[in-house]
Coordinates of N, CA and C in Angstrom, one line a residue:
M1 N 29.3 42.7 5.3 CA 28.5 42.1 6.4 C 29.4 40.8 6.7
K2 N 29.5 40.6 8.0 CA 30.2 39.5 8.7 C 29.5 38.3 8.8
E3 N 29.8 37.2 8.5 CA 29.0 36.0 8.7 C 29.4 35.3 10.0
D4 N 28.0 35.0 10.6 CA 28.0 34.5 12.0 C 28.3 32.8 11.8
P5 N 29.7 32.5 12.4 CA 30.0 31.2 12.4 C 28.9 30.0 12.8
Q6 N 28.3 30.7 14.0 CA 27.2 29.8 14.7 C 26.0 29.6 13.7
E7 N 25.8 30.6 13.0 CA 24.3 30.6 12.0 C 24.9 29.5 11.0
N8 N 26.2 29.7 10.3 CA 26.5 28.8 9.4 C 26.3 27.3 10.1
E9 N 26.9 27.0 11.1 CA 27.0 25.6 11.6 C 25.5 25.2 11.9
K10 N 24.6 26.0 12.1 CA 23.2 25.7 12.4 C 22.5 25.4 11.2
S11 N 22.8 26.0 10.1 CA 22.2 25.7 8.7 C 22.9 24.5 8.3
A12 N 24.0 24.3 8.3 CA 24.6 23.0 7.7 C 24.3 21.9 8.4
T13 N 24.0 21.7 9.9 CA 23.4 20.9 10.7 C 21.9 20.4 10.4
A14 N 21.3 21.5 10.2 CA 19.7 21.4 9.8 C 19.4 20.6 8.4
S15 N 20.5 20.9 7.5 CA 20.2 20.0 6.2 C 20.7 18.6 6.2
I16 N 21.3 18.2 7.2 CA 21.8 17.0 7.4 C 20.7 16.0 7.9
L17 N 20.2 15.0 7.1 CA 19.0 14.4 7.4 C 19.4 13.0 7.7
G18 N 20.7 12.6 7.7 CA 21.1 11.0 7.9 C 21.2 10.3 6.5
P19 N 21.1 9.0 6.6 CA 21.6 8.3 5.5 C 20.0 8.3 4.8
G20 N 20.1 8.3 3.3 CA 19.1 8.2 2.5 C 18.6 6.9 2.4
A21 N 17.6 6.7 1.3 CA 17.1 5.3 1.0 C 18.2 4.5 0.4
V22 N 18.1 3.2 0.9 CA 19.0 2.3 0.2 C 18.3 1.2 -0.5
P23 N 18.8 0.4 -1.6 CA 18.1 -0.4 -2.3 C 18.3 -1.7 -1.3
I24 N 17.1 -2.6 -1.3 CA 17.2 -3.8 -0.7 C 16.3 -4.8 -1.6
V25 N 16.6 -6.1 -1.2 CA 15.8 -7.0 -2.1 C 15.0 -8.0 -0.8
L26 N 13.7 -8.0 -0.8 CA 13.0 -8.7 0.0 C 12.4 -9.9 -0.7
W27 N 12.4 -10.8 0.0 CA 11.8 -12.4 -0.7 C 10.5 -12.3 0.1
V28 N 9.3 -11.7 -0.6 CA 8.0 -11.8 -0.1 C 7.1 -12.6 -0.9
N29 N 6.4 -13.3 -0.2 CA 5.4 -14.4 -0.7 C 6.0 -14.9 -1.9
G30 N 7.3 -15.6 -1.9 CA 7.9 -16.3 -3.2 C 8.4 -15.6 -4.1
E31 N 8.2 -14.3 -4.0 CA 8.9 -13.3 -5.0 C 10.0 -12.2 -4.6
A32 N 11.0 -12.4 -5.4 CA 11.9 -11.1 -5.0 C 11.5 -9.6 -5.4
R33 N 11.3 -8.9 -4.5 CA 10.9 -7.5 -4.6 C 12.0 -6.4 -4.1
T34 N 12.3 -5.6 -5.1 CA 13.7 -4.8 -4.9 C 12.8 -3.4 -4.6
L35 N 13.2 -2.7 -3.5 CA 12.7 -1.5 -3.0 C 13.8 -0.7 -2.5
L36 N 13.4 0.7 -2.4 CA 14.4 1.6 -1.8 C 13.8 2.0 -0.4
V37 N 14.3 1.7 0.7 CA 13.9 2.2 2.0 C 14.8 2.8 2.9
E38 N 14.6 3.8 3.7 CA 15.5 4.2 4.6 C 15.9 3.3 5.7
P39 N 17.0 3.2 6.1 CA 17.4 2.4 7.0 C 16.9 2.3 8.4
R40 N 15.8 3.1 8.7 CA 15.0 3.1 9.9 C 13.6 2.5 9.7
T41 N 13.4 2.0 8.4 CA 12.0 1.6 7.8 C 12.1 0.2 8.6
T42 N 11.0 -0.3 9.3 CA 10.4 -1.6 9.6 C 10.0 -2.4 8.5
L43 N 10.0 -3.6 8.8 CA 9.4 -4.6 7.8 C 7.9 -4.2 7.5
A44 N 7.2 -4.0 8.5 CA 5.9 -3.7 8.3 C 5.7 -2.6 7.7
E45 N 6.5 -1.4 7.7 CA 6.3 -0.3 7.0 C 6.8 -0.6 5.5
A46 N 7.5 -1.3 5.3 CA 7.9 -1.4 3.9 C 7.0 -2.6 3.2
L47 N 6.5 -3.4 4.1 CA 5.1 -4.2 3.4 C 4.0 -3.3 3.1
R48 N 3.7 -2.7 3.9 CA 2.5 -1.9 3.8 C 2.7 -0.7 2.7
G49 N 3.9 -0.1 2.8 CA 4.1 1.1 2.0 C 4.4 0.9 0.5
P50 N 5.7 0.8 0.4 CA 6.3 0.5 -1.0 C 5.8 -0.9 -1.8
L51 N 5.5 -1.8 -0.8 CA 5.1 -3.1 -1.4 C 3.6 -3.2 -1.6
G52 N 2.7 -2.2 -1.0 CA 1.3 -2.2 -1.2 C 0.8 -3.4 -0.5
L53 N 1.4 -4.1 0.5 CA 0.6 -5.4 1.0 C 0.0 -4.9 2.6
T54 N -1.2 -4.5 2.3 CA -1.8 -3.8 3.5 C -2.6 -4.6 4.4
G55 N -2.4 -6.1 4.2 CA -3.0 -7.0 5.2 C -2.2 -6.9 6.2
T56 N -0.9 -6.7 6.3 CA -0.2 -6.4 7.6 C -0.6 -5.2 8.3
K57 N -0.9 -5.3 9.4 CA -1.6 -4.4 10.2 C -0.6 -3.5 11.1
I58 N -0.4 -2.4 11.4 CA 0.5 -1.6 12.4 C -0.5 -1.0 13.3
A59 N -0.2 -1.6 14.7 CA -1.1 -1.0 15.7 C -0.4 -0.5 16.7
C60 N 0.2 -1.1 17.5 CA 1.1 -0.6 18.7 C 2.4 -0.1 18.3
N61 N 3.1 -0.6 17.1 CA 4.2 -0.3 16.6 C 5.5 -0.3 17.7
Q62 N 5.0 -1.4 18.6 CA 6.2 -1.6 19.4 C 6.3 -3.2 19.8
G63 N 5.8 -4.1 18.8 CA 5.8 -5.4 18.9 C 5.0 -6.1 20.2
A64 N 4.0 -5.4 20.8 CA 3.4 -5.9 21.9 C 2.0 -6.4 21.7
C65 N 1.4 -6.3 20.3 CA 0.0 -6.5 20.0 C -0.1 -7.9 19.1
S66 N 1.0 -8.0 18.2 CA 1.1 -8.9 17.1 C 0.0 -8.7 16.1
A67 N -0.4 -7.4 15.9 CA -1.2 -7.4 14.5 C -0.5 -7.3 13.3
C68 N 0.9 -7.2 13.6 CA 1.8 -7.2 12.2 C 2.4 -8.1 12.2
S69 N 1.8 -9.4 12.7 CA 2.7 -10.7 12.3 C 2.7 -11.3 11.2
V70 N 4.0 -11.8 10.9 CA 4.1 -12.4 9.5 C 5.3 -13.4 9.7
W71 N 5.4 -14.3 8.6 CA 6.2 -15.4 8.9 C 7.8 -15.0 8.3
L72 N 8.9 -15.1 9.0 CA 10.1 -14.9 8.6 C 10.8 -16.2 8.6
D73 N 11.0 -16.9 7.6 CA 11.6 -18.3 7.4 C 10.5 -19.3 8.2
D74 N 9.4 -19.0 8.1 CA 8.5 -19.9 8.9 C 8.3 -19.5 10.5
L75 N 9.0 -18.6 10.7 CA 8.8 -18.3 12.1 C 7.9 -16.9 12.3
V76 N 7.2 -16.9 13.3 CA 6.1 -16.1 13.4 C 7.0 -14.6 14.2
V77 N 6.7 -13.5 13.5 CA 7.6 -12.4 14.2 C 6.7 -11.1 14.0
A78 N 6.9 -10.2 14.9 CA 6.2 -8.9 14.9 C 7.1 -8.1 13.8
S79 N 6.4 -7.9 12.6 CA 7.0 -7.1 11.5 C 7.3 -5.6 12.0
C80 N 6.8 -5.0 13.0 CA 7.0 -3.8 13.3 C 8.3 -3.6 14.2
S81 N 8.9 -4.8 14.6 CA 10.0 -4.6 15.6 C 11.3 -5.2 15.0
I82 N 11.3 -5.3 13.6 CA 12.3 -5.7 12.7 C 12.5 -4.7 11.5
L83 N 13.8 -4.2 11.5 CA 14.1 -3.4 10.3 C 14.2 -4.1 9.1
A84 N 13.6 -3.4 8.0 CA 13.4 -4.1 6.6 C 14.8 -4.5 6.2
I85 N 15.9 -3.6 6.5 CA 17.3 -3.9 6.0 C 18.0 -5.0 6.9
E86 N 17.3 -5.4 7.9 CA 17.8 -6.6 8.7 C 17.1 -7.8 8.1
V87 N 16.1 -8.0 7.4 CA 15.6 -9.3 6.8 C 16.6 -9.9 5.9
G88 N 17.4 -9.4 5.0 CA 18.3 -10.1 4.3 C 17.7 -11.0 3.4
E89 N 18.2 -12.3 3.0 CA 17.6 -13.2 2.4 C 16.5 -14.1 2.8
R90 N 16.2 -13.8 4.3 CA 15.1 -14.7 4.6 C 13.8 -14.6 4.1
R91 N 13.0 -15.5 3.8 CA 11.7 -15.3 3.2 C 10.6 -14.8 4.2
V92 N 9.9 -13.9 3.6 CA 8.7 -13.1 4.4 C 7.5 -13.7 3.8
T93 N 6.5 -14.2 4.6 CA 5.3 -14.5 4.1 C 4.2 -13.7 4.9
T94 N 3.3 -13.0 4.1 CA 2.3 -12.1 4.5 C 0.9 -12.8 4.5
I95 N 0.0 -12.2 5.0 CA -1.4 -12.8 4.9 C -1.9 -13.0 3.4
E96 N -1.4 -12.0 2.6 CA -1.7 -12.0 1.2 C -1.1 -13.4 0.5
G97 N 0.1 -14.0 1.1 CA 0.9 -15.1 0.9 C 0.2 -16.4 1.1
L98 N -0.7 -16.3 2.0 CA -1.1 -17.6 2.6 C -2.0 -18.3 1.6
A99 N -2.9 -17.5 1.1 CA -4.0 -18.2 0.1 C -3.2 -18.7 -1.2
A100 N -3.8 -19.7 -1.8 CA -3.4 -20.4 -3.0 C -4.0 -19.6 -4.2
G101 N -3.7 -18.7 -4.6 CA -4.5 -17.8 -5.7 C -5.7 -17.3 -5.3
E102 N -7.0 -17.9 -5.8 CA -8.3 -17.6 -5.2 C -8.7 -18.3 -3.9
R103 N -8.1 -19.4 -3.8 CA -8.5 -20.2 -2.6 C -7.7 -19.9 -1.4
L104 N -8.7 -19.6 -0.4 CA -8.2 -19.3 0.8 C -7.4 -20.5 1.6
H105 N -6.5 -19.9 2.6 CA -5.9 -20.9 3.4 C -7.1 -21.5 4.3
P106 N -6.7 -22.8 4.6 CA -7.9 -23.4 5.7 C -7.9 -22.6 7.0
V107 N -7.1 -22.1 7.5 CA -7.3 -21.2 8.6 C -8.0 -20.1 8.2
Q108 N -7.8 -19.5 7.2 CA -9.0 -18.2 6.8 C -10.0 -18.8 6.6
E109 N -10.4 -19.8 5.9 CA -11.7 -20.4 5.9 C -12.4 -20.7 7.2
A110 N -11.7 -21.2 8.1 CA -12.2 -21.7 9.4 C -12.6 -20.5 10.2
F111 N -11.8 -19.3 10.2 CA -12.1 -17.9 10.9 C -13.5 -17.7 10.2
I112 N -13.8 -17.7 9.0 CA -14.7 -17.0 8.5 C -16.1 -18.0 8.8
A113 N -15.6 -19.3 8.8 CA -16.9 -20.4 9.1 C -17.2 -20.2 10.6
H114 N -16.5 -19.8 11.5 CA -16.7 -19.7 12.9 C -16.8 -18.3 13.4
D115 N -17.0 -17.3 12.5 CA -17.2 -15.9 13.0 C -16.0 -15.4 13.7
A116 N -14.7 -15.7 13.7 CA -13.8 -15.4 14.2 C -13.1 -14.2 14.1
V117 N -13.9 -13.5 13.2 CA -13.5 -11.9 12.5 C -14.5 -11.0 12.9
Q118 N -14.1 -10.1 13.6 CA -15.0 -8.9 14.1 C -14.6 -7.5 13.3
C119 N -14.0 -6.8 13.9 CA -13.5 -5.4 13.1 C -12.4 -5.9 12.1
G120 N -11.7 -7.0 12.3 CA -10.7 -7.5 11.2 C -9.3 -7.0 11.6
F121 N -9.1 -6.0 12.5 CA -7.7 -5.5 12.4 C -6.8 -6.5 13.0
C122 N -7.2 -7.2 14.1 CA -6.1 -8.3 14.5 C -6.1 -9.7 13.6
T123 N -6.9 -10.0 12.9 CA -7.3 -11.0 12.0 C -6.2 -11.3 11.4
P124 N -5.3 -10.7 10.5 CA -4.2 -11.0 9.7 C -3.2 -11.7 10.7
G125 N -2.7 -11.0 11.8 CA -1.8 -11.4 12.6 C -2.1 -12.7 13.2
M126 N -3.5 -12.9 13.8 CA -4.0 -14.2 14.2 C -3.8 -15.4 13.4
V127 N -4.6 -15.1 12.1 CA -4.3 -16.1 11.4 C -2.8 -16.4 11.1
M128 N -1.9 -15.7 10.8 CA -0.6 -15.9 10.5 C -0.1 -16.9 11.8
S129 N -0.4 -16.5 13.0 CA 0.1 -17.4 14.1 C -0.7 -18.6 13.9
C130 N -1.9 -18.8 13.7 CA -2.6 -19.9 13.7 C -2.2 -20.9 12.6
A131 N -1.9 -20.4 11.6 CA -1.4 -21.1 10.4 C 0.1 -21.4 10.8
A132 N 0.8 -20.9 11.3 CA 2.2 -21.6 11.8 C 2.0 -22.5 12.6
L133 N 1.0 -22.5 13.6 CA 0.6 -23.5 14.7 C 0.4 -24.8 13.9
L134 N -0.7 -24.7 13.0 CA -1.1 -25.9 12.2 C 0.0 -26.2 11.3
A135 N 0.8 -25.5 10.6 CA 1.7 -26.3 10.1 C 2.7 -27.1 10.8
G136 N 3.0 -26.7 12.0 CA 3.8 -27.5 12.8 C 3.2 -28.5 13.6
N137 N 1.9 -28.4 13.8 CA 0.9 -29.5 14.5 C -0.4 -29.4 13.9
P138 N -0.8 -30.1 13.2 CA -2.0 -30.3 12.5 C -3.1 -30.6 13.4
H139 N -2.9 -31.2 14.7 CA -4.1 -31.5 15.5 C -3.7 -30.7 17.0
P140 N -3.7 -29.5 17.1 CA -3.4 -28.7 18.2 C -4.7 -28.9 19.1
G141 N -4.3 -28.9 20.4 CA -5.4 -29.1 21.4 C -5.4 -27.4 21.9
E142 N -6.6 -27.3 22.7 CA -6.9 -25.9 23.2 C -5.8 -25.1 23.7
A143 N -5.0 -26.0 24.7 CA -3.7 -25.1 25.3 C -2.8 -24.7 24.5
E144 N -2.6 -25.5 23.3 CA -1.6 -24.9 22.3 C -2.2 -23.8 21.5
I145 N -3.6 -23.7 21.3 CA -4.0 -22.8 20.4 C -4.0 -21.5 21.4
R146 N -4.5 -21.7 22.6 CA -4.2 -20.4 23.4 C -2.7 -20.0 23.7
T147 N -1.8 -20.9 23.3 CA -0.5 -20.3 23.4 C -0.2 -19.5 22.3
A148 N -0.6 -20.1 21.2 CA -0.5 -19.5 19.6 C -0.7 -18.2 19.7
I149 N -1.9 -18.0 20.3 CA -2.7 -16.5 20.1 C -2.2 -15.7 21.4
S150 N -1.5 -16.0 22.2 CA -1.5 -15.5 23.5 C -0.9 -14.0 23.5
G151 N -0.3 -13.8 22.4 CA 0.5 -12.4 22.2 C -0.5 -11.6 21.4
H152 N -1.6 -11.9 20.9 CA -2.0 -11.2 20.1 C -3.4 -10.3 21.0
L153 N -3.5 -9.0 20.7 CA -4.7 -8.2 21.5 C -5.7 -8.0 20.5
C154 N -6.9 -8.4 21.0 CA -8.1 -8.4 20.2 C -9.0 -7.5 21.0
R155 N -9.4 -6.5 20.4 CA -10.4 -5.5 21.2 C -11.8 -6.1 21.3
C156 N -12.1 -6.8 20.4 CA -13.4 -7.2 19.8 C -13.9 -8.6 20.6
G157 N -12.7 -9.2 21.3 CA -12.9 -10.5 22.1 C -13.1 -11.6 21.3
T158 N -12.7 -11.8 20.1 CA -13.0 -12.9 19.4 C -12.2 -14.2 19.7
Y159 N -11.5 -14.1 20.7 CA -10.6 -15.2 21.2 C -11.5 -16.8 21.2
P160 N -12.7 -16.5 21.8 CA -13.5 -17.9 21.9 C -13.7 -18.5 20.2
H161 N -14.0 -17.6 19.7 CA -14.4 -18.1 18.2 C -13.1 -18.6 17.5
V162 N -12.0 -17.8 17.8 CA -10.6 -18.3 17.2 C -10.5 -19.8 17.5
I163 N -10.5 -19.9 18.8 CA -10.1 -21.2 19.4 C -11.3 -22.3 18.8
Q164 N -12.6 -21.8 18.7 CA -13.4 -23.0 18.2 C -12.9 -23.3 16.8
A165 N -12.5 -22.1 16.1 CA -12.3 -22.3 14.4 C -11.1 -23.2 14.3
M166 N -10.2 -23.1 15.3 CA -9.0 -23.8 15.2 C -9.1 -25.3 15.8
L167 N -10.0 -25.5 16.6 CA -10.4 -26.9 17.2 C -11.0 -27.8 16.1
A168 N -12.2 -26.8 15.4 CA -12.8 -27.4 14.3 C -11.8 -27.9 13.1
L169 N -10.9 -27.1 12.8 CA -9.8 -27.2 11.8 C -9.0 -28.5 12.2
A170 N -8.5 -28.6 13.3 CA -7.7 -29.6 13.8 C -8.6 -31.1 13.8
E171 N -9.8 -30.9 14.0 CA -10.6 -32.1 14.0 C -10.7 -32.5 12.5
A172 N -10.9 -31.7 11.7 CA -11.3 -31.8 10.1 C -10.0 -32.2 9.6
E173 N -8.9 -32.0 10.0 CA -7.6 -32.4 9.7 C -7.2 -33.7 9.7
G174 N -8.0 -34.3 11.1 CA -7.7 -35.7 11.2 C -8.8 -36.5 10.5
D175 N -9.8 -36.1 9.9 CA -10.5 -37.0 9.0 C -9.8 -37.3 7.8

């Protein structure tokens, strides 16, 4: 039986899947975490999958809704739009890293106190953006708060509650 060269080429091509998983180290919430990821793995996927940090939500997977917001060296980024292998030695802070042990971050406490949590899907990303705002400006005004949450999509419409929570927190920070 004569071999068909086209058939051999097809089977050889079908078995090539591309680069496999590569080892990387991510500095997440103050700890060095070593993991294997495929080069196409986003930071959001790495956080939720191998690292088990499911507070970071993936919604649009296009960087348009901000549900996956984390801090990358204190800068708020959409973790679905950066590859895990691109993070390098930059520090990643997730919603799980905001709390100090069992003590919630003041923004988390304010969200609870002002009912700024509905279904909760957008909440981690909004908290990360609001905490970053507060870190840079302990007394933000309404316009600054609106700007900080402007990229976040909340289907439940908690925006007024988020603004109230942040204004109350900014006022409390002044005391």
